[in-house]
Coordinates of C-alpha atoms in Angstrom, one line a residue:
Chain I
M133 CA -32.4 14.0 7.4
E134 CA -31.0 10.8 7.2
E135 CA -27.4 10.9 5.9
K136 CA -26.8 9.9 2.6
E137 CA -24.5 6.6 2.4
T138 CA -21.0 6.8 0.4
P139 CA -22.3 4.9 -2.7
P140 CA -19.9 1.6 -2.9
E141 CA -18.5 2.4 -6.2
E142 CA -17.3 6.0 -4.9
L143 CA -14.8 3.5 -2.7
E144 CA -11.5 1.6 -3.8
Q145 CA -12.7 -1.6 -3.4
T146 CA -10.7 -4.8 -2.7
V147 CA -12.1 -7.3 -5.7
V148 CA -12.4 -10.6 -4.8
L149 CA -13.0 -13.4 -7.4
L150 CA -14.5 -16.4 -6.1
G151 CA -14.3 -20.0 -8.2
V152 CA -17.0 -22.2 -7.2
S153 CA -17.9 -25.6 -8.3
P154 CA -20.2 -28.2 -8.2
S155 CA -20.2 -31.5 -6.0
T156 CA -18.5 -34.6 -7.2
K157 CA -22.1 -35.9 -6.9
G158 CA -23.3 -33.6 -9.7
Y159 CA -25.2 -30.5 -10.3
P160 CA -26.7 -28.3 -8.8
H161 CA -25.2 -29.5 -5.8
P162 CA -22.2 -27.2 -4.3
S163 CA -18.8 -28.8 -3.5
Q164 CA -18.0 -29.0 0.2
S165 CA -14.8 -27.3 -0.7
S166 CA -16.6 -24.4 -2.6
T167 CA -19.4 -24.0 0.2
H168 CA -16.3 -23.9 3.0
A169 CA -14.1 -21.4 0.8
L170 CA -17.7 -19.1 0.6
E171 CA -18.0 -19.2 4.4
W172 CA -14.7 -18.6 5.4
T173 CA -14.7 -15.6 2.9
L174 CA -17.8 -14.1 4.6
E175 CA -17.2 -14.7 8.0
K176 CA -12.9 -14.4 8.0
L177 CA -12.1 -12.2 5.0
I178 CA -15.4 -9.9 4.8
R179 CA -15.8 -8.7 8.3
K180 CA -19.0 -7.3 9.0
S181 CA -17.5 -3.8 9.6
C182 CA -15.9 -3.3 5.9
R183 CA -18.6 -4.8 4.0
K184 CA -18.8 -1.9 1.5
E185 CA -14.9 -2.0 1.1
F186 CA -15.1 -5.4 -0.5
K187 CA -16.6 -6.7 -4.1
L188 CA -17.2 -10.2 -4.4
M189 CA -17.5 -11.9 -7.9
I190 CA -18.4 -15.5 -8.1
L191 CA -17.5 -17.4 -11.0
H192 CA -18.8 -20.7 -12.0
V193 CA -16.8 -22.6 -14.8
Q194 CA -19.2 -25.4 -16.6
V195 CA -17.4 -28.1 -18.1
P196 CA -18.5 -29.5 -21.1
D197 CA -18.9 -32.9 -21.5
E198 CA -16.3 -34.3 -24.2
D199 CA -19.1 -35.2 -26.7
G200 CA -20.9 -32.3 -25.7
I201 CA -24.0 -34.3 -24.4
D202 CA -25.0 -35.4 -20.9
E203 CA -28.3 -37.6 -20.4
V204 CA -28.9 -38.2 -23.8
D205 CA -27.6 -41.1 -25.8
S206 CA -25.0 -39.1 -28.4
I207 CA -25.8 -42.2 -31.5
F208 CA -30.0 -41.3 -31.3
A209 CA -29.7 -37.8 -30.1
T210 CA -31.2 -35.2 -32.6
P211 CA -30.4 -31.0 -32.4
S212 CA -32.9 -30.4 -30.6
D213 CA -31.8 -33.2 -27.9
F214 CA -28.2 -31.2 -28.5
A215 CA -30.4 -27.9 -27.5
E216 CA -32.5 -29.2 -24.8
V217 CA -29.2 -30.6 -23.0
A218 CA -27.6 -27.0 -23.2
E219 CA -30.4 -25.9 -21.8
S220 CA -30.4 -28.2 -18.3
D221 CA -26.9 -27.2 -18.2
R222 CA -27.7 -24.0 -18.5
K223 CA -30.2 -24.4 -15.8
M224 CA -28.1 -26.3 -13.6
S225 CA -25.3 -23.8 -13.1
H226 CA -27.5 -21.2 -12.5
R227 CA -29.5 -23.3 -9.8
L228 CA -25.9 -23.8 -8.3
L229 CA -24.9 -20.0 -8.5
E230 CA -28.2 -19.5 -7.2
F231 CA -26.8 -21.6 -3.9
F232 CA -23.9 -19.4 -3.4
T233 CA -25.5 -16.2 -3.8
Q234 CA -28.2 -16.9 -1.4
K235 CA -25.3 -17.6 1.4
C236 CA -24.1 -13.8 0.0
H237 CA -27.6 -12.3 0.6
D238 CA -28.1 -14.2 4.1
A239 CA -24.7 -12.2 5.1
Q240 CA -25.8 -9.1 3.6
V241 CA -22.9 -9.5 1.4
P242 CA -23.6 -8.2 -2.2
C243 CA -22.2 -10.3 -4.8
Q244 CA -22.0 -10.7 -8.7
A245 CA -22.1 -14.4 -10.2
W246 CA -21.6 -15.3 -13.5
I247 CA -20.9 -18.8 -15.7
K248 CA -18.5 -19.5 -18.4
V249 CA -18.1 -22.6 -20.3
G250 CA -14.7 -24.3 -20.9
D251 CA -11.6 -25.8 -18.8
A252 CA -11.6 -24.7 -15.3
K253 CA -8.4 -23.4 -14.5
E254 CA -7.9 -22.1 -18.0
V255 CA -11.2 -20.1 -17.6
I256 CA -10.5 -19.0 -14.4
C257 CA -6.7 -17.3 -15.3
K258 CA -8.2 -15.8 -18.4
E259 CA -11.1 -14.0 -16.0
V260 CA -8.1 -12.9 -13.6
K261 CA -6.6 -11.4 -16.2
R262 CA -9.2 -9.4 -17.9
L263 CA -11.3 -8.4 -14.4
K264 CA -7.9 -8.1 -12.5
P265 CA -9.7 -9.0 -9.2
D266 CA -7.3 -8.1 -6.2
I267 CA -7.3 -11.8 -4.7
L268 CA -8.6 -14.9 -6.0
I269 CA -10.2 -17.5 -3.4
L270 CA -10.7 -21.3 -4.2
G271 CA -11.7 -24.4 -2.4
S272 CA -9.5 -27.3 -2.7
R273 CA -10.0 -30.7 -1.5
G274 CA -6.7 -31.0 0.1
L275 CA -5.8 -34.0 -1.5
G276 CA -2.5 -36.0 -0.8
P277 CA 0.1 -36.2 -3.9
L278 CA -0.9 -39.4 -5.0
Q279 CA -4.5 -38.3 -5.1
R280 CA -3.1 -34.9 -6.6
I281 CA -1.9 -36.9 -10.1
F282 CA -5.2 -38.5 -11.2
V283 CA -7.6 -35.8 -9.8
G284 CA -4.9 -32.6 -11.1
G285 CA -6.3 -29.4 -8.8
V286 CA -7.8 -26.5 -10.3
S287 CA -6.4 -24.6 -7.4
D288 CA -2.9 -25.8 -7.8
Y289 CA -3.0 -24.4 -11.6
C290 CA -4.4 -21.4 -10.8
A291 CA -2.1 -20.7 -7.7
K292 CA 1.1 -20.6 -10.2
K293 CA -0.4 -19.3 -12.8
A294 CA -3.5 -16.7 -12.1
E295 CA -2.2 -13.1 -12.1
C296 CA -3.4 -12.1 -8.8
P297 CA -2.6 -13.1 -5.4
V298 CA -4.5 -17.0 -5.0
L299 CA -5.6 -17.8 -1.3
V300 CA -6.5 -21.8 -1.6
I301 CA -8.8 -22.8 1.0
K302 CA -8.5 -26.5 2.0
R303 CA -11.3 -28.4 3.8
R304 CA -11.0 -28.7 7.2
P305 CA -9.6 -32.2 8.8
E306 CA -12.9 -32.9 10.3
D307 CA -14.9 -32.0 6.9
M308 CA -13.0 -34.6 5.2
P309 CA -14.8 -37.6 3.9
E310 CA -13.8 -40.9 4.0
D311 CA -12.8 -40.7 -0.1
A312 CA -11.1 -37.9 0.0
S313 CA -11.6 -37.6 -3.9
E314 CA -15.3 -36.9 -3.2
D315 CA -16.6 -33.4 -2.8
Chain R
M150 CA -16.3 11.6 29.0
E151 CA -14.6 9.3 26.3
E152 CA -16.5 6.6 25.0
K153 CA -14.6 3.3 25.8
E154 CA -13.8 1.6 23.1
T155 CA -13.8 -2.3 22.9
P156 CA -10.4 -3.7 23.7
P157 CA -9.3 -5.9 20.6
E158 CA -9.6 -8.9 22.7
E159 CA -13.2 -8.4 22.5
L160 CA -13.7 -9.2 19.4
E161 CA -13.2 -12.5 17.2
Q162 CA -10.6 -11.3 15.4
T163 CA -9.0 -12.6 12.2
V164 CA -5.5 -13.8 13.2
V165 CA -3.4 -13.5 10.1
L166 CA 0.3 -14.8 9.7
L167 CA 2.5 -12.8 7.6
G168 CA 6.0 -14.8 7.4
V169 CA 8.8 -12.5 6.1
S170 CA 12.3 -13.2 4.9
P171 CA 15.6 -10.9 4.2
S172 CA 16.8 -10.0 0.5
T173 CA 18.6 -12.1 -1.3
K174 CA 21.2 -9.1 -0.9
G175 CA 21.4 -10.1 2.9
Y176 CA 20.2 -8.9 6.2
P177 CA 18.8 -6.8 7.2
H178 CA 17.5 -6.0 3.9
P179 CA 13.4 -6.8 3.7
S180 CA 13.2 -9.3 0.4
Q181 CA 10.5 -7.5 -2.3
S182 CA 8.3 -10.1 -2.4
S183 CA 8.0 -10.1 1.5
T184 CA 7.8 -6.4 1.4
H185 CA 4.9 -6.5 -1.3
A186 CA 3.4 -8.7 0.3
L187 CA 3.0 -6.8 3.7
E188 CA 2.1 -3.7 1.5
W189 CA -1.0 -5.5 -0.2
T190 CA -2.0 -6.9 3.0
L191 CA -1.9 -3.6 4.4
E192 CA -4.0 -2.2 2.0
K193 CA -6.1 -4.7 0.2
L194 CA -7.0 -7.0 3.4
I195 CA -7.0 -5.3 6.6
R196 CA -8.9 -2.0 5.0
K197 CA -9.6 1.2 7.4
S198 CA -12.9 0.7 8.7
C199 CA -12.0 -3.2 10.5
R200 CA -8.4 -2.6 11.4
K201 CA -9.9 -4.1 14.8
E202 CA -11.1 -7.1 13.7
F203 CA -7.6 -8.4 12.6
K204 CA -4.7 -9.4 14.1
L205 CA -1.5 -9.3 12.4
M206 CA 1.2 -11.4 13.3
I207 CA 4.7 -11.3 11.7
L208 CA 7.1 -14.5 11.6
H209 CA 10.6 -14.5 10.4
V210 CA 12.7 -17.6 10.3
Q211 CA 16.3 -17.2 10.7
V212 CA 18.3 -19.8 8.5
P213 CA 21.3 -21.1 10.2
D214 CA 24.3 -21.7 7.8
E215 CA 25.4 -25.5 7.2
D216 CA 28.6 -24.7 9.4
G217 CA 26.4 -22.3 12.0
I218 CA 28.7 -19.7 11.5
D219 CA 28.4 -17.0 8.7
E220 CA 31.3 -14.2 9.0
V221 CA 33.8 -16.0 10.9
D222 CA 36.5 -17.9 9.4
S223 CA 35.2 -21.9 10.6
I224 CA 38.2 -23.3 11.4
F225 CA 39.8 -20.4 14.0
A226 CA 36.5 -19.6 15.3
T227 CA 36.6 -19.9 19.4
P228 CA 33.3 -20.7 21.4
S229 CA 33.3 -16.8 21.6
D230 CA 33.5 -16.1 17.8
F231 CA 30.4 -18.3 17.5
A232 CA 28.6 -16.5 20.1
E233 CA 29.3 -13.3 18.8
V234 CA 27.7 -14.4 15.2
A235 CA 24.6 -16.1 16.9
E236 CA 24.3 -12.3 18.6
S237 CA 25.1 -10.8 15.5
D238 CA 22.5 -13.1 13.7
R239 CA 20.0 -12.1 16.2
K240 CA 20.6 -8.0 15.6
M241 CA 20.1 -8.3 12.1
S242 CA 16.6 -10.5 12.5
H243 CA 15.7 -7.9 14.7
R244 CA 16.5 -5.1 12.3
L245 CA 14.5 -7.0 9.5
L246 CA 11.4 -7.1 11.7
E247 CA 11.9 -3.4 12.5
F248 CA 11.3 -2.8 9.1
F249 CA 8.1 -4.8 9.1
T250 CA 6.9 -3.7 12.2
Q251 CA 7.2 0.0 11.5
K252 CA 5.5 -0.3 8.4
C253 CA 2.7 -1.4 10.2
H254 CA 2.9 1.4 12.8
D255 CA 2.7 3.6 9.7
A256 CA -0.6 2.1 9.1
Q257 CA -1.7 2.0 12.5
V258 CA -1.9 -1.7 12.5
P259 CA -1.0 -3.2 15.7
C260 CA 1.3 -6.1 14.9
Q261 CA 3.1 -9.2 17.2
A262 CA 6.7 -9.8 15.5
W263 CA 8.5 -12.9 16.3
I264 CA 11.9 -14.8 15.3
K265 CA 12.4 -18.5 15.0
V266 CA 15.4 -20.6 13.8
G267 CA 15.4 -23.5 11.8
D268 CA 14.1 -24.4 8.1
A269 CA 11.5 -21.7 7.0
K270 CA 8.8 -23.8 5.4
E271 CA 9.2 -26.5 8.4
V272 CA 9.0 -23.8 11.0
I273 CA 6.2 -21.9 9.4
C274 CA 4.1 -25.2 9.3
K275 CA 5.2 -25.6 12.5
E276 CA 3.7 -22.4 13.8
V277 CA 0.6 -22.3 11.6
K278 CA 0.1 -26.2 13.8
R279 CA 1.0 -24.2 17.4
L280 CA -0.8 -20.5 16.6
K281 CA -4.0 -21.7 14.4
P282 CA -4.2 -18.3 12.3
D283 CA -7.2 -18.0 10.3
I284 CA -4.4 -17.3 7.2
L285 CA -0.8 -17.5 6.3
I286 CA 0.5 -15.0 4.3
L287 CA 3.5 -15.5 2.2
G288 CA 4.8 -13.3 -0.5
S289 CA 6.2 -15.5 -3.6
R290 CA 8.8 -14.4 -6.3
G291 CA 6.7 -15.8 -8.5
L292 CA 9.4 -17.7 -10.5
G293 CA 9.0 -20.5 -13.2
P294 CA 8.9 -24.1 -13.1
L295 CA 12.4 -24.2 -14.0
Q296 CA 13.6 -21.7 -12.1
R297 CA 11.3 -23.3 -8.6
I298 CA 13.8 -26.6 -9.2
F299 CA 16.6 -24.7 -8.3
V300 CA 15.4 -22.4 -5.6
G301 CA 12.8 -24.4 -3.6
G302 CA 9.7 -22.7 -2.8
V303 CA 8.9 -22.2 0.6
S304 CA 5.2 -20.8 -0.7
D305 CA 5.0 -23.8 -2.6
Y306 CA 5.2 -26.5 0.3
C307 CA 3.1 -24.1 2.4
A308 CA 0.2 -23.8 0.2
K309 CA 0.5 -27.6 0.7
K310 CA 1.1 -28.6 3.8
A311 CA 0.1 -25.6 6.3
E312 CA -2.9 -26.4 8.3
C313 CA -4.8 -23.2 7.1
P314 CA -5.5 -20.9 4.5
V315 CA -2.7 -19.6 2.6
L316 CA -2.4 -16.8 0.6
V317 CA 0.6 -16.5 -1.5
I318 CA 1.6 -13.1 -3.4
K319 CA 3.6 -12.9 -6.3
R320 CA 5.3 -10.3 -7.2
R321 CA 3.9 -7.5 -9.8
P322 CA 5.7 -8.4 -13.3
E323 CA 6.4 -4.6 -13.6
D324 CA 8.4 -5.1 -10.0
M325 CA 10.1 -8.3 -11.4
P326 CA 13.8 -8.0 -11.4
E327 CA 15.9 -9.5 -14.6
D328 CA 17.4 -12.1 -12.6
A329 CA 14.1 -13.6 -11.2
S330 CA 15.9 -15.2 -8.2
E331 CA 16.8 -11.9 -6.8
D332 CA 14.8 -10.6 -3.8

């Protein structure tokens, strides 16, 4: 008779919350920094022999456009155009999360993933407050101080404000694109 | 016959570098933030079933006094006074490290520990460059922006400059002393 394994729920797991973002090229491409952050987590943190002791949660915060509309000319847009755009955004966000959850699946690490809409840094801190993860992991482009002024780092903000330990994973120097603000 | 265990060296371990500091009360007391950072690491990161897949390294950077002397009146100090002070500092640093290594021993997590002298933030970044750990872990008092100006956070600096992923572990709100700059 096969020995019954302890269901993961019965262990006091380390809850890891990973925030992921799309590429600066746009949806549904994943950003290089989020991809690297997940790969690092699967390789270095959630080690093979202790997969069951971790719970991985993947959050994507979809940033609404300032006028709430993206691909449609806002002057001639009808309510149904808005609805279509919202639907298309939702699909794109789902495709982005599929990329990350597939990676977890391939590494045999179970995960949960969900989407929120709003300002990324504020939503992430709010979700930390709500879910109380043990650790928040964020990728970072690793920009210099001058570039930071213009780009405004989500990871910088969360490292200071989030109410849990925060791990910031910068891109490796060898992965850095010529224009470091690309991601 | 007992099965021979794989020596830890043969696994590709996750190398964790933890920077530790004394309390603001002075040597040899450990700071609250470093103590919490180590406890968190032993509980949440280096999980029981994968201890052998991690290698924990503990670094303490001893900050020299501006005049290179501590308890001795510098006007009347002789060269041997200086030597005694250096010897006493060294002993105090060792006692500090003993506290942290004992905690690891109690948790059955093997560790290495060593002391360097210099500016903490610069030495830590230099050691990251030299040792290439997978992750640098630092405790933080979790000060507000105004307090930061006067205290100058080692963790802030290293989070930006260190050439590896950096995990900053703030004190829990319930552990915060009345004067948050105490540690």
